[in-house]
Amino acid sequence: RTKPYRPQTNGKVERFNRTLQEEWAYARPYASETERVAAFPAFLHTYNHDRGHTALKGDSPADRVPNLAGQYR
């Protein structure tokens, strides 16, 4: 959900949707929609834990969250 009349938030959601299309939904041919849906959790883990984000200066979102479950440092 986004806040009404908040273009910055809408832009972030639109960028995430574009990333989903380019890196998950249409990144490769899937034999079925079931196969595509099954690939989503792995993509989401990669997106949040392994993939660097330019807005975070190359860090992943998980790198920026203190005390993420299972990562007590």
mmCIF file of C-alpha atoms in Angstrom:
data_model
loop_
_atom_site.group_PDB
_atom_site.id
_atom_site.type_symbol
_atom_site.label_atom_id
_atom_site.label_comp_id
_atom_site.label_asym_id
_atom_site.label_seq_id
_atom_site.Cartn_x
_atom_site.Cartn_y
_atom_site.Cartn_z
ATOM 1 C CA ARG A 1 0.000 0.000 0.000
ATOM 2 C CA THR A 2 1.118 3.506 -0.703
ATOM 3 C CA LYS A 3 0.101 6.810 0.815
ATOM 4 C CA PRO A 4 -2.282 8.873 -1.305
ATOM 5 C CA TYR A 5 -0.727 11.899 -3.012
ATOM 6 C CA ARG A 6 2.786 10.655 -2.298
ATOM 7 C CA PRO A 7 4.569 10.301 -5.679
ATOM 8 C CA GLN A 8 7.868 9.216 -4.094
ATOM 9 C CA THR A 9 6.227 6.097 -2.657
ATOM 10 C CA ASN A 10 4.423 5.341 -5.902
ATOM 11 C CA GLY A 11 7.738 5.565 -7.746
ATOM 12 C CA LYS A 12 9.317 3.018 -5.409
ATOM 13 C CA VAL A 13 6.444 0.601 -5.944
ATOM 14 C CA GLU A 14 6.577 1.070 -9.700
ATOM 15 C CA ARG A 15 10.335 0.431 -9.693
ATOM 16 C CA PHE A 16 9.870 -2.741 -7.653
ATOM 17 C CA ASN A 17 7.198 -3.932 -10.100
ATOM 18 C CA ARG A 18 9.571 -3.277 -13.004
ATOM 19 C CA THR A 19 12.320 -5.244 -11.242
ATOM 20 C CA LEU A 20 9.893 -8.130 -10.707
ATOM 21 C CA GLN A 21 9.090 -8.170 -14.406
ATOM 22 C CA GLU A 22 12.703 -7.978 -15.577
ATOM 23 C CA GLU A 23 14.402 -10.252 -13.047
ATOM 24 C CA TRP A 24 11.724 -12.791 -12.145
ATOM 25 C CA ALA A 25 8.520 -12.942 -14.161
ATOM 26 C CA TYR A 26 10.016 -12.612 -17.649
ATOM 27 C CA ALA A 27 13.693 -13.288 -16.969
ATOM 28 C CA ARG A 28 13.445 -16.741 -18.495
ATOM 29 C CA PRO A 29 10.761 -18.904 -20.069
ATOM 30 C CA TYR A 30 8.742 -20.922 -17.571
ATOM 31 C CA ALA A 31 6.880 -24.094 -18.516
ATOM 32 C CA SER A 32 3.825 -23.017 -16.511
ATOM 33 C CA GLU A 33 2.491 -20.378 -14.178
ATOM 34 C CA THR A 34 2.963 -22.872 -11.340
ATOM 35 C CA GLU A 35 6.681 -23.045 -12.122
ATOM 36 C CA ARG A 36 6.874 -19.239 -12.199
ATOM 37 C CA VAL A 37 5.138 -18.969 -8.805
ATOM 38 C CA ALA A 38 7.452 -21.638 -7.365
ATOM 39 C CA ALA A 39 10.477 -19.553 -8.428
ATOM 40 C CA PHE A 40 9.243 -16.457 -6.585
ATOM 41 C CA PRO A 41 10.483 -17.260 -3.033
ATOM 42 C CA ALA A 42 14.029 -17.849 -4.318
ATOM 43 C CA PHE A 43 13.924 -14.558 -6.263
ATOM 44 C CA LEU A 44 12.619 -12.675 -3.235
ATOM 45 C CA HIS A 45 15.376 -14.099 -1.032
ATOM 46 C CA THR A 46 18.010 -13.084 -3.581
ATOM 47 C CA TYR A 47 16.451 -9.615 -3.909
ATOM 48 C CA ASN A 48 16.455 -9.028 -0.153
ATOM 49 C CA HIS A 49 19.666 -10.798 0.893
ATOM 50 C CA ASP A 50 22.120 -11.085 -2.006
ATOM 51 C CA ARG A 51 21.379 -8.382 -4.579
ATOM 52 C CA GLY A 52 22.975 -4.991 -4.073
ATOM 53 C CA HIS A 53 20.735 -1.946 -4.363
ATOM 54 C CA THR A 54 22.072 1.349 -5.654
ATOM 55 C CA ALA A 55 19.850 3.313 -3.247
ATOM 56 C CA LEU A 56 21.584 1.458 -0.385
ATOM 57 C CA LYS A 57 25.087 2.064 -1.775
ATOM 58 C CA GLY A 58 25.423 -1.544 -2.908
ATOM 59 C CA ASP A 59 24.079 -3.126 0.273
ATOM 60 C CA SER A 60 21.141 -5.490 0.282
ATOM 61 C CA PRO A 61 18.042 -4.593 2.315
ATOM 62 C CA ALA A 62 18.890 -7.370 4.786
ATOM 63 C CA ASP A 63 22.314 -5.796 5.358
ATOM 64 C CA ARG A 64 20.617 -2.609 6.526
ATOM 65 C CA VAL A 65 18.243 -4.208 9.053
ATOM 66 C CA PRO A 66 19.749 -4.578 12.512
ATOM 67 C CA ASN A 67 19.124 -7.889 14.274
ATOM 68 C CA LEU A 68 17.386 -9.573 11.368
ATOM 69 C CA ALA A 69 16.122 -12.972 12.532
ATOM 70 C CA GLY A 70 19.014 -15.418 12.500
ATOM 71 C CA GLN A 71 21.652 -12.718 12.030
ATOM 72 C CA TYR A 72 22.408 -11.496 15.538
ATOM 73 C CA ARG A 73 25.716 -9.650 15.402
#
